[in-house]
CSV table of C-alpha atoms in Angstrom, one decimal:
chain,number,residue,atom,x,y,z
A,1,MET,CA,27.5,45.3,-78.6
A,2,THR,CA,28.7,46.7,-82.1
A,3,PRO,CA,28.1,46.3,-85.5
A,4,ALA,CA,30.9,44.3,-86.0
A,5,ASP,CA,30.0,41.5,-83.0
A,6,ALA,CA,25.9,42.1,-84.8
A,7,ALA,CA,27.0,40.5,-87.9
A,8,GLU,CA,29.4,38.3,-86.5
A,9,LEU,CA,25.9,37.0,-84.0
A,10,LEU,CA,24.4,36.9,-87.4
A,11,THR,CA,26.7,34.8,-89.3
A,12,LEU,CA,26.8,31.8,-86.2
A,13,ALA,CA,22.2,32.6,-86.1
A,14,ALA,CA,22.6,31.9,-90.6
A,15,ALA,CA,24.2,28.9,-90.0
A,16,PHE,CA,21.0,27.9,-88.8
A,17,ASP,CA,18.3,29.1,-90.7
A,18,ARG,CA,19.8,30.5,-93.7
A,19,ARG,CA,19.5,34.0,-93.3
A,20,THR,CA,21.4,36.5,-95.4
A,21,VAL,CA,23.3,39.3,-93.5
A,22,GLY,CA,24.2,43.0,-94.2
A,23,GLU,CA,25.3,45.7,-92.9
A,24,SER,CA,21.8,47.0,-92.3
A,25,ASP,CA,20.7,43.7,-90.1
A,26,ALA,CA,23.7,44.1,-88.1
A,27,ARG,CA,23.0,48.1,-87.5
A,28,ALA,CA,19.6,47.3,-86.2
A,29,TRP,CA,21.0,44.1,-83.8
A,30,ALA,CA,23.1,46.3,-82.9
A,31,ALA,CA,20.9,48.8,-81.7
A,32,ALA,CA,18.1,46.1,-80.3
A,33,LEU,CA,21.3,44.8,-78.3
A,34,ASN,CA,23.9,47.6,-77.1
A,35,ALA,CA,23.7,46.6,-74.1
A,36,MET,CA,25.1,42.7,-74.1
A,37,PRO,CA,28.3,42.1,-74.9
A,38,LEU,CA,29.2,39.6,-77.6
A,39,ASP,CA,30.4,36.7,-75.3
A,40,ASP,CA,30.1,32.9,-75.5
A,41,ASP,CA,26.9,32.8,-73.5
A,42,ALA,CA,25.4,35.1,-76.2
A,43,ARG,CA,27.3,33.0,-79.1
A,44,ALA,CA,25.6,29.8,-76.8
A,45,ALA,CA,22.2,31.5,-76.6
A,46,VAL,CA,21.8,31.4,-80.3
A,47,ALA,CA,23.2,27.6,-80.7
A,48,ARG,CA,20.2,27.0,-77.5
A,49,HIS,CA,17.8,29.2,-78.9
A,50,TYR,CA,17.5,27.1,-81.7
A,51,ALA,CA,17.7,23.6,-79.9
A,52,ASP,CA,15.2,24.2,-78.2
A,53,THR,CA,12.9,25.0,-81.6
A,54,ASP,CA,13.1,26.9,-85.3
A,55,ALA,CA,11.3,30.1,-85.0
A,56,TRP,CA,13.2,32.7,-85.9
A,57,LEU,CA,15.5,33.8,-83.7
A,58,THR,CA,15.2,37.6,-83.3
A,59,PRO,CA,17.3,39.7,-80.9
A,60,ALA,CA,15.1,39.0,-78.0
A,61,HIS,CA,15.3,35.7,-78.3
A,62,VAL,CA,19.4,36.1,-77.7
A,63,ARG,CA,18.4,37.6,-74.4
A,64,GLN,CA,16.4,35.8,-73.3
A,65,GLN,CA,18.4,32.8,-73.9
A,66,ARG,CA,21.3,34.3,-72.8
A,67,ALA,CA,19.6,35.2,-69.8
A,68,LYS,CA,18.8,31.8,-68.7
A,69,ILE,CA,22.7,30.8,-69.1
A,70,ARG,CA,23.4,32.5,-66.4
A,71,ALA,CA,21.2,32.1,-64.1
A,72,ALA,CA,21.4,28.7,-64.5
A,73,ARG,CA,24.6,29.2,-63.3
A,74,ILE,CA,24.1,31.3,-60.3
A,75,ALA,CA,21.2,28.8,-59.2
A,76,ALA,CA,24.3,25.7,-59.4
A,77,ALA,CA,26.5,27.4,-57.6
A,78,ASN,CA,24.2,28.4,-54.0
A,79,VAL,CA,25.8,32.1,-53.7
A,80,TYR,CA,24.8,33.1,-50.3
A,81,TYR,CA,26.5,36.6,-49.3
A,82,ARG,CA,27.4,37.2,-45.3
A,83,GLY,CA,28.3,41.0,-45.9
A,84,ASN,CA,30.5,42.5,-44.0
A,85,PRO,CA,29.0,44.8,-40.9
A,86,ASP,CA,31.4,47.1,-41.4
A,87,GLU,CA,31.2,47.6,-45.1
A,88,THR,CA,28.8,50.8,-45.8
A,89,GLY,CA,25.4,50.0,-47.8
A,90,LEU,CA,27.0,51.0,-50.7
A,91,GLU,CA,30.2,48.7,-50.6
A,92,SER,CA,27.7,45.6,-50.0
A,93,ILE,CA,25.3,46.4,-53.0
A,94,VAL,CA,29.2,46.4,-55.1
A,95,ASN,CA,30.2,43.2,-52.9
A,96,ARG,CA,26.7,41.3,-53.9
A,97,ARG,CA,26.1,42.6,-57.7
A,98,ALA,CA,29.9,41.2,-57.9
A,99,LEU,CA,30.2,37.7,-56.7
A,100,GLU,CA,26.8,37.5,-58.5
A,101,ARG,CA,28.2,38.6,-62.1
A,102,ALA,CA,31.8,36.3,-61.7
A,103,VAL,CA,28.9,33.2,-60.9
A,104,ALA,CA,27.2,33.9,-63.9
A,105,ASP,CA,30.5,34.4,-66.0
A,106,GLY,CA,31.3,31.2,-65.1
A,107,ARG,CA,34.3,32.7,-62.5
A,108,ILE,CA,32.7,31.0,-59.3
A,109,GLY,CA,32.0,27.3,-60.0
A,110,PRO,CA,28.7,24.9,-58.5
A,111,GLN,CA,29.4,24.5,-54.4
A,112,SER,CA,27.8,22.0,-52.0
A,113,THR,CA,25.4,24.1,-49.5
A,114,THR,CA,27.6,24.1,-46.9
A,115,GLN,CA,30.7,25.5,-49.0
A,116,ALA,CA,28.0,28.7,-50.4
A,117,VAL,CA,27.8,29.5,-46.8
A,118,GLY,CA,30.8,28.8,-45.7
A,119,LEU,CA,30.9,25.8,-42.8
A,120,ALA,CA,33.0,23.6,-45.0
A,121,PRO,CA,35.8,22.4,-43.3
A,122,GLY,CA,38.8,25.2,-43.0
A,123,ASN,CA,36.1,27.8,-44.3
A,124,ALA,CA,34.6,29.0,-41.7
A,125,PRO,CA,32.7,32.1,-41.9
A,126,ARG,CA,33.4,35.6,-41.5
A,127,GLU,CA,30.9,35.7,-38.2
A,128,LEU,CA,32.0,32.6,-36.3
A,129,THR,CA,36.0,33.9,-37.2
A,130,GLY,CA,35.7,37.7,-35.7
A,131,GLY,CA,36.2,39.0,-38.9
A,132,PRO,CA,38.2,37.8,-42.4
A,133,ALA,CA,41.2,35.9,-42.1
A,134,PRO,CA,44.0,37.2,-42.3
A,135,GLU,CA,45.0,35.4,-45.9
A,136,VAL,CA,42.2,37.3,-47.3
A,137,ALA,CA,42.9,40.9,-46.0
A,138,LYS,CA,46.6,39.4,-47.6
A,139,ARG,CA,44.3,38.8,-50.9
A,140,ILE,CA,42.6,42.0,-50.9
A,141,ALA,CA,45.7,44.5,-50.4
A,142,ALA,CA,47.0,41.9,-52.9
A,143,VAL,CA,44.9,43.5,-55.3
A,144,GLY,CA,46.6,47.0,-55.9
A,145,SER,CA,44.9,50.4,-55.4
A,146,LYS,CA,46.2,53.9,-56.7
A,147,ILE,CA,43.5,56.0,-55.0
A,148,PRO,CA,42.4,57.0,-51.5
A,149,ASP,CA,40.0,53.9,-49.9
A,150,GLU,CA,37.4,57.0,-50.0
A,151,ALA,CA,37.9,57.7,-53.7
A,152,ALA,CA,38.0,53.8,-53.8
A,153,GLU,CA,34.2,53.6,-52.2
A,154,LEU,CA,32.3,56.3,-54.8
A,155,LEU,CA,33.8,54.5,-57.2
A,156,ALA,CA,33.1,51.1,-56.8
A,157,PRO,CA,30.1,50.8,-59.6
A,158,THR,CA,32.4,52.1,-62.3
A,159,ARG,CA,35.8,50.1,-61.2
A,160,ARG,CA,34.3,46.3,-61.7
A,161,VAL,CA,37.4,44.3,-62.2
A,162,ARG,CA,38.5,44.9,-58.6
A,163,ALA,CA,35.2,44.9,-57.2
A,164,GLU,CA,35.0,41.3,-59.0
A,165,ARG,CA,38.5,40.5,-57.7
A,166,GLU,CA,37.9,41.9,-53.9
A,167,SER,CA,34.3,39.4,-53.9
A,168,LEU,CA,36.8,36.4,-55.7
A,169,ALA,CA,39.0,36.9,-52.5
A,170,ARG,CA,36.8,37.4,-49.5
A,171,PHE,CA,35.1,34.2,-50.3
A,172,GLY,CA,38.0,32.4,-51.1
A,173,GLN,CA,37.5,31.8,-54.7
A,174,PRO,CA,40.3,31.2,-57.3
A,175,ASP,CA,41.1,34.7,-59.0
A,176,PRO,CA,42.1,34.0,-62.2
A,177,LEU,CA,43.7,37.4,-62.6
A,178,ASP,CA,46.2,36.6,-60.6
A,179,VAL,CA,47.7,34.1,-63.2
A,180,PRO,CA,48.7,34.3,-66.3
A,181,CYS,CA,46.3,33.3,-69.2
A,182,PRO,CA,47.7,30.0,-71.2
A,183,TRP,CA,45.6,30.0,-73.7
A,184,GLU,CA,47.9,30.8,-77.3
A,185,ALA,CA,45.5,33.5,-78.8
A,186,CYS,CA,46.0,35.5,-75.3
A,187,ARG,CA,48.1,35.4,-73.2
A,188,ALA,CA,47.0,38.1,-70.8
A,189,ASN,CA,49.9,38.9,-68.2
A,190,THR,CA,49.1,38.4,-64.6
A,191,GLY,CA,46.5,41.4,-63.7
A,192,ASP,CA,45.3,41.9,-66.3
A,193,PRO,CA,42.0,40.6,-68.5
A,194,CYS,CA,41.3,38.4,-71.0
A,195,THR,CA,40.5,39.6,-74.2
A,196,ASP,CA,39.4,37.6,-78.0
A,197,ARG,CA,40.8,37.4,-81.1
A,198,HIS,CA,39.8,42.1,-81.5
A,199,ARG,CA,41.9,42.6,-78.7
A,200,ARG,CA,37.9,42.5,-76.9
A,201,GLN,CA,38.4,42.6,-73.3
A,202,ARG,CA,35.8,39.5,-71.8
A,203,ALA,CA,34.9,36.6,-69.5
A,204,PRO,CA,38.5,34.5,-68.2
A,205,HIS,CA,39.2,31.0,-71.0
A,206,PRO,CA,38.7,27.9,-69.3
A,207,SER,CA,42.3,27.4,-68.9
A,208,ARG,CA,42.8,30.4,-67.6
A,209,LEU,CA,40.6,29.2,-64.7
A,210,ASP,CA,41.8,26.0,-64.4
A,211,ALA,CA,45.0,27.5,-63.9
A,212,ALA,CA,44.2,29.7,-61.4
A,213,THR,CA,41.8,26.9,-59.3
A,214,ALA,CA,45.5,24.9,-59.1
A,215,HIS,CA,46.9,28.2,-57.9
A,216,ARG,CA,44.5,29.0,-55.2
A,217,HIS,CA,45.6,25.1,-53.9
A,218,ALA,CA,48.5,25.1,-54.2
A,219,GLN,CA,48.6,27.8,-52.2
A,220,GLU,CA,45.5,26.3,-49.7
A,221,THR,CA,48.2,23.6,-49.7
A,222,ALA,CA,51.1,25.5,-48.4
A,223,ALA,CA,49.3,27.5,-46.2
């Protein structure tokens, strides 16, 4: 989080507690929240804090409330990573983290336990089908890669967007980057992440999630 981001968050807090916001405040909060992005969850954390208490908001409160928001999504989604017997330990870690991050970001919605373990109609787990379905392999390939597979494996921890898209493909979930963002203030092209009004990358906009879900449903219906 930059001082400008922190200033925006502090301005939101001021709407609740009437605090004054200065440059030194923004810099101090940016230092305390340096690893946290200014996203919708961070903003919601401020409102959630003041919905629960009248205690003066601190950076620690924002971290705690944001973590609760994201943990609640993971709990509701029944995250279950089946894994792949052919993947390396590094690939397993990257794919598991990518799946959990996608859930925490809200890109994978709540699902039943049977859906989570792949026993929902038309969604047989990999272990029962003898390998990833052809359409899954096709979706993963469509993500695209311009570097050798060996290099991709080594760089996986730093290639977050690709790892998340591959995880969504493996689990048959809608991929927001498969469609352009319809939100007028963003209009990100297919394959490009959404951005905020300052052109900084952010989680996909809700309208893009809806469009990706409809796109995925259309693909499944046509298959």
